[in-house]
Coordinates of C-alpha atoms and ligand atoms in Angstrom, one line a residue:
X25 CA -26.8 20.8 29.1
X26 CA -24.2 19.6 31.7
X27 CA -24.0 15.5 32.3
X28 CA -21.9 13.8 34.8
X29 CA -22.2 10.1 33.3
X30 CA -20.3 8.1 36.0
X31 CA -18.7 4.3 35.4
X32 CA -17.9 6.1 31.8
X33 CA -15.0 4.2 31.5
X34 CA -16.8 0.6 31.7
X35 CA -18.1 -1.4 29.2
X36 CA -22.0 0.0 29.1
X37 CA -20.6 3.4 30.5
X38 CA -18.2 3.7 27.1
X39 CA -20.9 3.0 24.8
X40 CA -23.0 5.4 26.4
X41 CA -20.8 8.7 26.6
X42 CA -19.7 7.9 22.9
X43 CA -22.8 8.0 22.0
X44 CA -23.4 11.2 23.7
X45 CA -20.2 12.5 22.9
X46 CA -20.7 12.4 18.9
X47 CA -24.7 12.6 19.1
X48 CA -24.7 15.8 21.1
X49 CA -22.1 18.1 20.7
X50 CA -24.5 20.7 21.9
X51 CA -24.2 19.0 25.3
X52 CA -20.7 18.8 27.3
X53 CA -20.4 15.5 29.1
X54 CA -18.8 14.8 32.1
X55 CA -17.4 11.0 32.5
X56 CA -16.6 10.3 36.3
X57 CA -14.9 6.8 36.9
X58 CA -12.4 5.7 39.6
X59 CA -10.6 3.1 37.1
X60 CA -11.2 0.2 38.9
X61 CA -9.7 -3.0 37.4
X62 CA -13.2 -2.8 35.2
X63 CA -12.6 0.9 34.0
X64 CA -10.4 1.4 31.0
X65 CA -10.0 5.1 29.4
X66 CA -8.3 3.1 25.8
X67 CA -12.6 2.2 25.8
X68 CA -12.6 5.8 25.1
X69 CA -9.5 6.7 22.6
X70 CA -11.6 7.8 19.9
X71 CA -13.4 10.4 21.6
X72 CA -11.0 11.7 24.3
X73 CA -10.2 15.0 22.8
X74 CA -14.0 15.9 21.6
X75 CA -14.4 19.5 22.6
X76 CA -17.3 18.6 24.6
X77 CA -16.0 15.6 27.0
X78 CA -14.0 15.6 29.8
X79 CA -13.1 13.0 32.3
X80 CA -13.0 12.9 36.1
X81 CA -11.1 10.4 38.1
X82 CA -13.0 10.0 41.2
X83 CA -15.0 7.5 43.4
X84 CA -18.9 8.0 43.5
X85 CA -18.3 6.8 47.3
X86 CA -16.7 10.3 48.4
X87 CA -19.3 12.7 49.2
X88 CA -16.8 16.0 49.5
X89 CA -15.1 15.3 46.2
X90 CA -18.9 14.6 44.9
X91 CA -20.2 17.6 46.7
X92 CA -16.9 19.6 45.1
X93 CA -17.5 18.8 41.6
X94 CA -21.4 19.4 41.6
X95 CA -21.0 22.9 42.8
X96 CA -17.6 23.5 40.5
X97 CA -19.5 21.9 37.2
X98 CA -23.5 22.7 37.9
X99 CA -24.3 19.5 36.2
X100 CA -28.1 19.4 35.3
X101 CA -28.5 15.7 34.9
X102 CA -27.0 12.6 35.9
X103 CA -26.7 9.0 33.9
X104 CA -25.6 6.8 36.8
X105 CA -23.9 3.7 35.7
X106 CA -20.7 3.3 37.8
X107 CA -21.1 0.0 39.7
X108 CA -19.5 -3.4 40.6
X109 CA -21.2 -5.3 38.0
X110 CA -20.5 -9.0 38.7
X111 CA -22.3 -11.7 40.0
X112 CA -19.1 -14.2 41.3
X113 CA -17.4 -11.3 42.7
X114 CA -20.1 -10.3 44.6
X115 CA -20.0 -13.7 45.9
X116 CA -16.4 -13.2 46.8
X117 CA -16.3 -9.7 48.1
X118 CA -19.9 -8.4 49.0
X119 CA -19.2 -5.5 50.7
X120 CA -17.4 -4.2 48.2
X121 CA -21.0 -4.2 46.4
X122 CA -22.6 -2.5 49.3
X123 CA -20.2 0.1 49.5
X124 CA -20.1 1.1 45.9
X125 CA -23.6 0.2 44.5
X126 CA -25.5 1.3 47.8
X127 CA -23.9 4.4 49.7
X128 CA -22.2 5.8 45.9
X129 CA -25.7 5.7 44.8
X130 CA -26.6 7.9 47.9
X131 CA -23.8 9.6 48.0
X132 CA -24.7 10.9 44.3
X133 CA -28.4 11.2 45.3
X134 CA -27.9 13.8 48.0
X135 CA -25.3 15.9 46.0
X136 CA -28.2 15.9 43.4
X137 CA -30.6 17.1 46.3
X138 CA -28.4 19.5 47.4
X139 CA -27.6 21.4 44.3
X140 CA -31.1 20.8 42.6
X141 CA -33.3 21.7 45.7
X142 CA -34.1 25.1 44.7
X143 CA -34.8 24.4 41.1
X144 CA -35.9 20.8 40.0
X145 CA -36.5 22.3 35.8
X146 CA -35.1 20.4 33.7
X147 CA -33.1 18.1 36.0
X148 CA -32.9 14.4 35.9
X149 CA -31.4 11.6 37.7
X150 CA -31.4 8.6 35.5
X151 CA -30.3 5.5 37.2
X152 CA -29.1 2.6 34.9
X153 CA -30.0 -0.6 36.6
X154 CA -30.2 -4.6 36.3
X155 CA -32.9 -7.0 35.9
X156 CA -31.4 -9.4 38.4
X157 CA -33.0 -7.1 40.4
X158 CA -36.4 -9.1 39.8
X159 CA -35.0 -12.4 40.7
X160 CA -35.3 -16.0 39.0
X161 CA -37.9 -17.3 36.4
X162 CA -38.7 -20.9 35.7
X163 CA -39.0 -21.6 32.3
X164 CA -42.1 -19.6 31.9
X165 CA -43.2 -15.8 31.8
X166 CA -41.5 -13.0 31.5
X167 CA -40.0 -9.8 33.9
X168 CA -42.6 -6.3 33.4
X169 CA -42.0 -3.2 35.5
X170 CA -44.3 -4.3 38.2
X171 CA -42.8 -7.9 39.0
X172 CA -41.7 -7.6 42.3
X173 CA -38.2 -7.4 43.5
X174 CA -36.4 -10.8 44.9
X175 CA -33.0 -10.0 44.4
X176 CA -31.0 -13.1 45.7
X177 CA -27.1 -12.4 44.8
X178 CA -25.5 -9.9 46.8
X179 CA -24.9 -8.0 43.6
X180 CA -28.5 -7.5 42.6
X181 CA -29.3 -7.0 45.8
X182 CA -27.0 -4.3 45.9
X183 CA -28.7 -3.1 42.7
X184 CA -31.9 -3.3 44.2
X185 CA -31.5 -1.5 47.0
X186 CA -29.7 1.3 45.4
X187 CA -33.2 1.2 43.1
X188 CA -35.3 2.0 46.2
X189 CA -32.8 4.7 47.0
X190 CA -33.4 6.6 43.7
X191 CA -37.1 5.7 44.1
X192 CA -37.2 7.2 47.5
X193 CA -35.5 10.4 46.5
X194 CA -38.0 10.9 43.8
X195 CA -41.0 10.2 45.7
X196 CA -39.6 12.0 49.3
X197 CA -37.6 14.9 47.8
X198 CA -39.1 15.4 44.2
X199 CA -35.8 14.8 43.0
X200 CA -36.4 14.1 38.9
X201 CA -35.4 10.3 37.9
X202 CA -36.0 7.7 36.1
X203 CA -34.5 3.8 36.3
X204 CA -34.4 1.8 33.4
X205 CA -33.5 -2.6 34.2
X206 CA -31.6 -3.9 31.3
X207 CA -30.5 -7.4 30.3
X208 CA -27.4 -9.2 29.8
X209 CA -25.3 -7.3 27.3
X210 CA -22.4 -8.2 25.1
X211 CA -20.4 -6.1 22.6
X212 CA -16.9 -4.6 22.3
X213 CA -15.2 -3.9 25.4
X214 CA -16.3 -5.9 27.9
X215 CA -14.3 -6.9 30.7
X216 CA -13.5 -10.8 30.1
X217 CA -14.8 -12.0 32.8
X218 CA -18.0 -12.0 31.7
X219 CA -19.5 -14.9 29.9
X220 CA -19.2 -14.4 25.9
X221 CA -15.6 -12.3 26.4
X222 CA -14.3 -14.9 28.6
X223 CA -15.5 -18.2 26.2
X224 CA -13.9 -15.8 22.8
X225 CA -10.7 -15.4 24.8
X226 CA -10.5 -18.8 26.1
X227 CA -11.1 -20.1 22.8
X228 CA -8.6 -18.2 20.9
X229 CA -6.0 -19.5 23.7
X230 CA -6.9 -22.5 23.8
X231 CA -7.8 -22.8 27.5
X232 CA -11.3 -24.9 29.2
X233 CA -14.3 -23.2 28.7
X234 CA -15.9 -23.4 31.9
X235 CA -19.4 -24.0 31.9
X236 CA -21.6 -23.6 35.4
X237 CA -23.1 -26.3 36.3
X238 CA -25.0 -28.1 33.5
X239 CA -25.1 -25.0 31.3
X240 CA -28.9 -24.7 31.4
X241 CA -29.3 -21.3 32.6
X242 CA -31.2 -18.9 30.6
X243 CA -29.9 -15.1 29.6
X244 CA -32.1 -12.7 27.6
X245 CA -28.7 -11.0 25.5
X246 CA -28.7 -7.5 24.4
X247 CA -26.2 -5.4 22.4
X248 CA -24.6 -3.2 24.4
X249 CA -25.1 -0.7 21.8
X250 CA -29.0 -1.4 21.2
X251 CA -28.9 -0.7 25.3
X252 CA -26.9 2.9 24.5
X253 CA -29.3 3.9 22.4
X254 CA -32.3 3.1 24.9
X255 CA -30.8 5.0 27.2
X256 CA -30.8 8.0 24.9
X257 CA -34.6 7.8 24.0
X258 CA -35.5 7.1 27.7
X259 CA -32.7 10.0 28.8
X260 CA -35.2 12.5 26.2
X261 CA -38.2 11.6 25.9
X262 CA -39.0 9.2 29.6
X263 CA -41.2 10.2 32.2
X264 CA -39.8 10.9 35.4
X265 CA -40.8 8.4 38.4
X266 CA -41.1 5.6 35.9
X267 CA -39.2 2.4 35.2
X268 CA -38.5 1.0 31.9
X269 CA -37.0 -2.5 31.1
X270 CA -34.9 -2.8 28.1
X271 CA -34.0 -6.6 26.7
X272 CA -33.7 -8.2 23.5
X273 CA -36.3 -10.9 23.4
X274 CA -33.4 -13.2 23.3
X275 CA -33.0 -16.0 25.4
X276 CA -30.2 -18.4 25.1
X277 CA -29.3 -21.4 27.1
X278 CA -25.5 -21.1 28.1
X279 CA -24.4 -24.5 26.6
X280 CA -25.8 -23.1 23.8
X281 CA -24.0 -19.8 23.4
X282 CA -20.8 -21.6 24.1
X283 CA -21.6 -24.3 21.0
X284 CA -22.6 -21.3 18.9
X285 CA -19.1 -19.2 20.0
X286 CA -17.2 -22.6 19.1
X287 CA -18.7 -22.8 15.6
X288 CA -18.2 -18.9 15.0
X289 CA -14.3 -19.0 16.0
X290 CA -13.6 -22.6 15.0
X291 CA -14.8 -20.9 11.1
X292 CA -13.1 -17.4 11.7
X293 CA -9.7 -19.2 13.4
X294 CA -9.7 -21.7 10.3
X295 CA -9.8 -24.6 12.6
X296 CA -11.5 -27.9 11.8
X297 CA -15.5 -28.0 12.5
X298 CA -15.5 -29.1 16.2
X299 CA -12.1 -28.1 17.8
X300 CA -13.0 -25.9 20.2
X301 CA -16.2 -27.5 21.6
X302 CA -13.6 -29.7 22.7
X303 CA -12.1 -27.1 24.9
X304 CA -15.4 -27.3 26.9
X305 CA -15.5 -28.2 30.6
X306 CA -18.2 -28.5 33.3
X307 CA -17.7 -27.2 36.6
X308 CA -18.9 -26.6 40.0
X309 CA -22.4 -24.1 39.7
X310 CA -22.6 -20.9 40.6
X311 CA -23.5 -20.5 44.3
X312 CA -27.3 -19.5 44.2
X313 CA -27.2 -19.0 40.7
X314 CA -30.5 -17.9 39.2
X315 CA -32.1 -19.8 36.6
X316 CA -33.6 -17.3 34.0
X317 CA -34.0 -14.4 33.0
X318 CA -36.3 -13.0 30.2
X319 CA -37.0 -9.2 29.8
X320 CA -40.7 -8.4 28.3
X321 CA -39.8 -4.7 27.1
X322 CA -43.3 -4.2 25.4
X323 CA -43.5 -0.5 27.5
X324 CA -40.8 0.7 26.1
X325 CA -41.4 -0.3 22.7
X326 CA -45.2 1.0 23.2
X327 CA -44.2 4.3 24.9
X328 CA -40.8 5.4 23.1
X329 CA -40.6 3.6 20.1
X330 CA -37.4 1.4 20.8
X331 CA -36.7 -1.7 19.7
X332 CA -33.1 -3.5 19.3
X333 CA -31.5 -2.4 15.6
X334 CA -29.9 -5.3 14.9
X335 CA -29.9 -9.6 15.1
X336 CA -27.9 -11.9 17.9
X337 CA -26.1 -12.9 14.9
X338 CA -25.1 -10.4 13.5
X339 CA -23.9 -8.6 17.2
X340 CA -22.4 -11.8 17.8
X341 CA -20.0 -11.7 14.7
X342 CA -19.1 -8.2 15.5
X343 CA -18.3 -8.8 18.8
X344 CA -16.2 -11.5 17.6
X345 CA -14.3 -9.3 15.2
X346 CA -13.8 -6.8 17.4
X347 CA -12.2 -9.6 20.0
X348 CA -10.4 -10.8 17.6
X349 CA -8.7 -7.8 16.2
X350 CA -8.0 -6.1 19.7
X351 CA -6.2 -8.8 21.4
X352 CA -3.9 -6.0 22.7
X353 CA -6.9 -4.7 24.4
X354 CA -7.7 -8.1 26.2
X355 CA -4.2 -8.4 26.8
X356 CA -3.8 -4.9 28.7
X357 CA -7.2 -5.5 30.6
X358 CA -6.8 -9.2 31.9
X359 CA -2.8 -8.2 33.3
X360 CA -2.6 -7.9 37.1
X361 CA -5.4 -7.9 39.0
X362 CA -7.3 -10.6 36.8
X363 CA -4.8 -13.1 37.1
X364 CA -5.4 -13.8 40.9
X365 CA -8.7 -13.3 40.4
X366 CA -9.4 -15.6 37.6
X367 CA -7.4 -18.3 39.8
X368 CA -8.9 -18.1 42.5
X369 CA -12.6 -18.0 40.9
X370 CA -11.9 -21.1 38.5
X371 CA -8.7 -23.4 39.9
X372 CA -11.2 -24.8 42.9
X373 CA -14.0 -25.7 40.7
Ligands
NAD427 P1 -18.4 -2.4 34.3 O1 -18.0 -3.2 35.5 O2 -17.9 -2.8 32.9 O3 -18.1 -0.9 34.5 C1 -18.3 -0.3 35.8 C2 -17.6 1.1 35.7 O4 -17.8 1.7 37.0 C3 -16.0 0.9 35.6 O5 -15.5 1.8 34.7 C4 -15.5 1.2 37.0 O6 -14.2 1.8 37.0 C5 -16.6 2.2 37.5 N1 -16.6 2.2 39.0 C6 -16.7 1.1 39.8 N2 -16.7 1.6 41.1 C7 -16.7 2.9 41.0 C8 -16.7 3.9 42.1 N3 -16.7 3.6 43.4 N4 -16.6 5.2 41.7 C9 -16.6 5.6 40.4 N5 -16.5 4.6 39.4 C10 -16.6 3.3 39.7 O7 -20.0 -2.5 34.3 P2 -21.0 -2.5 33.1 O8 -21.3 -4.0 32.7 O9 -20.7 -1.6 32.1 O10 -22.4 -2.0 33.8 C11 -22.7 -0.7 34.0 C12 -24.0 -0.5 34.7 O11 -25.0 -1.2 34.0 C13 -23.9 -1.1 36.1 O12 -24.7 -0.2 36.9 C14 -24.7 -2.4 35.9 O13 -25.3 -2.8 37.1 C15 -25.7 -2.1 34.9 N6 -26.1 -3.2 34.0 C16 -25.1 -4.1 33.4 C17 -25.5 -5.1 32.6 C18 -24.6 -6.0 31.9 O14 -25.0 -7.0 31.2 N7 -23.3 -5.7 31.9 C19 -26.9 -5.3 32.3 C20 -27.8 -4.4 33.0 C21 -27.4 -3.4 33.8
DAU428 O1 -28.9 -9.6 33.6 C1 -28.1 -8.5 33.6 C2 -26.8 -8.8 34.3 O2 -26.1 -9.6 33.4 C3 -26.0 -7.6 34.7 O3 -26.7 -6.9 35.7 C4 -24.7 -8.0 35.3 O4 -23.9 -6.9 35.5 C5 -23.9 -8.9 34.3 O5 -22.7 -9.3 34.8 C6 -24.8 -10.1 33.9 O6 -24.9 -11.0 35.0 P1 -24.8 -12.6 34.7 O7 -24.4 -13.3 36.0 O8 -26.0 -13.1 34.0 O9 -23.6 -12.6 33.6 P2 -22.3 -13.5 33.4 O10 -21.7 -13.1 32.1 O11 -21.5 -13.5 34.6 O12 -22.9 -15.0 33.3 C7 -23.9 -15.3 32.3 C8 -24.3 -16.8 32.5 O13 -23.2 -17.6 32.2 C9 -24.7 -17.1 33.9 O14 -25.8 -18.0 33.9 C10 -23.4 -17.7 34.5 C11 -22.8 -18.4 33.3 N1 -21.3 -18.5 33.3 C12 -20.6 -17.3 33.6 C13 -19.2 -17.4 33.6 C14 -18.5 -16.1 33.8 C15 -20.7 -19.7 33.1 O15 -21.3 -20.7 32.9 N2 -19.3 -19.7 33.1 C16 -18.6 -18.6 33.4 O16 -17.3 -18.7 33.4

């Protein structure tokens, strides 16, 4: 089996073709990513010379070069994860969330049209999405596969409407896919400006933690491993034209995941009990920042059998370690680019 698992050099993306990679060698995978500031091929050091991956540099958005490598490769299925994945910069730079999220989606979907029109067998076009998608909660109930859409930041509307797209090209063209909505995930190598990263690096330099607004917003966390490996049970053994949400059970105030990252690094950094809660600081909310989120992923426990392997704790110490011991990593990732951004997204607030 051919896959072309694009955003591969990302944080969920990395996880996902390792996996793969070391699961499957039966299967040759195919990792398309354009390196954006959020792609990183040192995510994938450990696996770069497996016999059966290779890696494309490209952008999902160019329909030749997508058309090109369909017909030079014959992939048979697709794990679509390649996206611009954050909220505040979709705030800053929308159309760059159009243009990636919404027309590479397309742009992947015809080529998969295209080269799979004359025989569907065995094909599959699985779309890994977001359950921002769904919209806000109040402090009640919980997202299922038929709560409506109400996407209402630019990047889950993005996400959403790059849903319907896949949805579209199932139902119009018989084009085999399914979409799984995941929750927040943390883990090893994610981009720091993302909320646990960015607190661990903060803390370990000693800089504010800035907190949204009054840091009661709810996330549902996930491992991003425990999200790889749903992906691989849905990738085998889900039906196409369904939807499956994956999430923890796992909801977390922010304040509190910040008081909890404190205690955790004040005890691994040998500071006193309470240093680095001091480093927290309040600032200006997100603009239309949704309250909750909350995942209930009974379908996919009831249907495939997953559930997550292992405790918030005990991810949370990992991830920690694995921060803490890859500084170099953090280092390379947050030179350049992230500089100006992180000034301009956090000096004004
Ligand atoms: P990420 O930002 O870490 O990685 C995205 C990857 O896509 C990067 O390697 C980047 O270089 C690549 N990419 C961006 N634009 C591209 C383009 N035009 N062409 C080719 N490659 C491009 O994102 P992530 O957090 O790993 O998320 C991966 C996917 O999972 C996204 O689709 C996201 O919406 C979804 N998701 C993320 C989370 C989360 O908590 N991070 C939760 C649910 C779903
Ligand atoms: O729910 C899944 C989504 O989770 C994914 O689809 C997105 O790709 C991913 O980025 C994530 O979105 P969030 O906006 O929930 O994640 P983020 O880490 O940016 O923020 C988590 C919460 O923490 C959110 O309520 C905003 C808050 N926050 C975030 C940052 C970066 C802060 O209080 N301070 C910060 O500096």
């Amino acid at each position: 089996m051919k896959i072309l698992i694009t955003g591969g050099a990302g944080f969920i993306g990395s996880h996902v073709v390792r996996l793969f990679v070391r699961k499957y060698p039966e299967y040759q995978i195919f990792n398309l990513d354009a390196l954006t500031y959020a792609g990183n091929l040192e995510n994938l050091k450990d696996i770069e010379r497996s016999p059966n991956y290779s890696f494309i540099k490209g952008d999902i958005t160019d329909e030749d070069f997508i058309q090109q490598i369909f017909a030079g490769h014959g992939f048979d299925r697709v794990i679509h994860l390649a996206a611009e994945s954050h909220v505040d910069r979709s705030i800053h730079s929308p159309m760059d969330f159009v243009r990636t999220n919404v027309l590479g989606t397309a742009v992947l979907l015809n080529a998969a049209r295209k080269f799979w029109k004359d025989n569907a067998e065995g094909k599959l076009f699985y779309h890994v999405s977001t359950d921002e998608v769904y919209g806000s909660l109040t402090d009640k109930g919980f997202f299922t596969e038929e709560t409506p859409y109400d996407p209402r930041s630019p990047y889950s509307a993005s996400k959403a409407s790059s849903d319907h797209l896949v949805r579209a090209y199932n139902h119009t063209f018989g084009i085999p896919a399914v979409i799984s909505n995941c929750s927040n995930n943390y883990g090893s190598n994610q981009f720091p400006e993302k909320l646990i990263p960015l607190m661990i690096n903060n803390i370990i330099h000693n800089k504010p933690l800035p907190v949204y607004g009054k840091g009661a917003n709810v996330r549902d966390w996930l491992w991003v491993e425990d999200h790889a490996r749903a992906i691989d049970v849905i990738f085998h053994k889900g039906k196409s034209g369904d939807t499956y949400n994956i999430g923890g059970h796992n909801e977390w105030k922010n304040i509190d995941i910040v008081h909890l990252l404190c205690q955790i690094m004040d005890r691994k950094l040998k500071r006193t009990e309470g240093t680095s809660a001091l480093l927290i600081t309040y600032v200006k909310d997100r603009a239309g920042h949704d309250f909750r989120y909350a995942i209930d992923a009974g379908k996919l426990k009831a249907e495939l059998g997953w559930v997550p392997s292992i405790t918030f704790e005990e991810g949370l110490e990992s991830t920690v370690d694995w921060y803490l011991a890859n500084q170099e990593w953090t280092n390379h990732v947050t030179s350049g680019e992230y500089q100006q951004y992180y000034t301009a997204q956090y000096s004004k607030r």
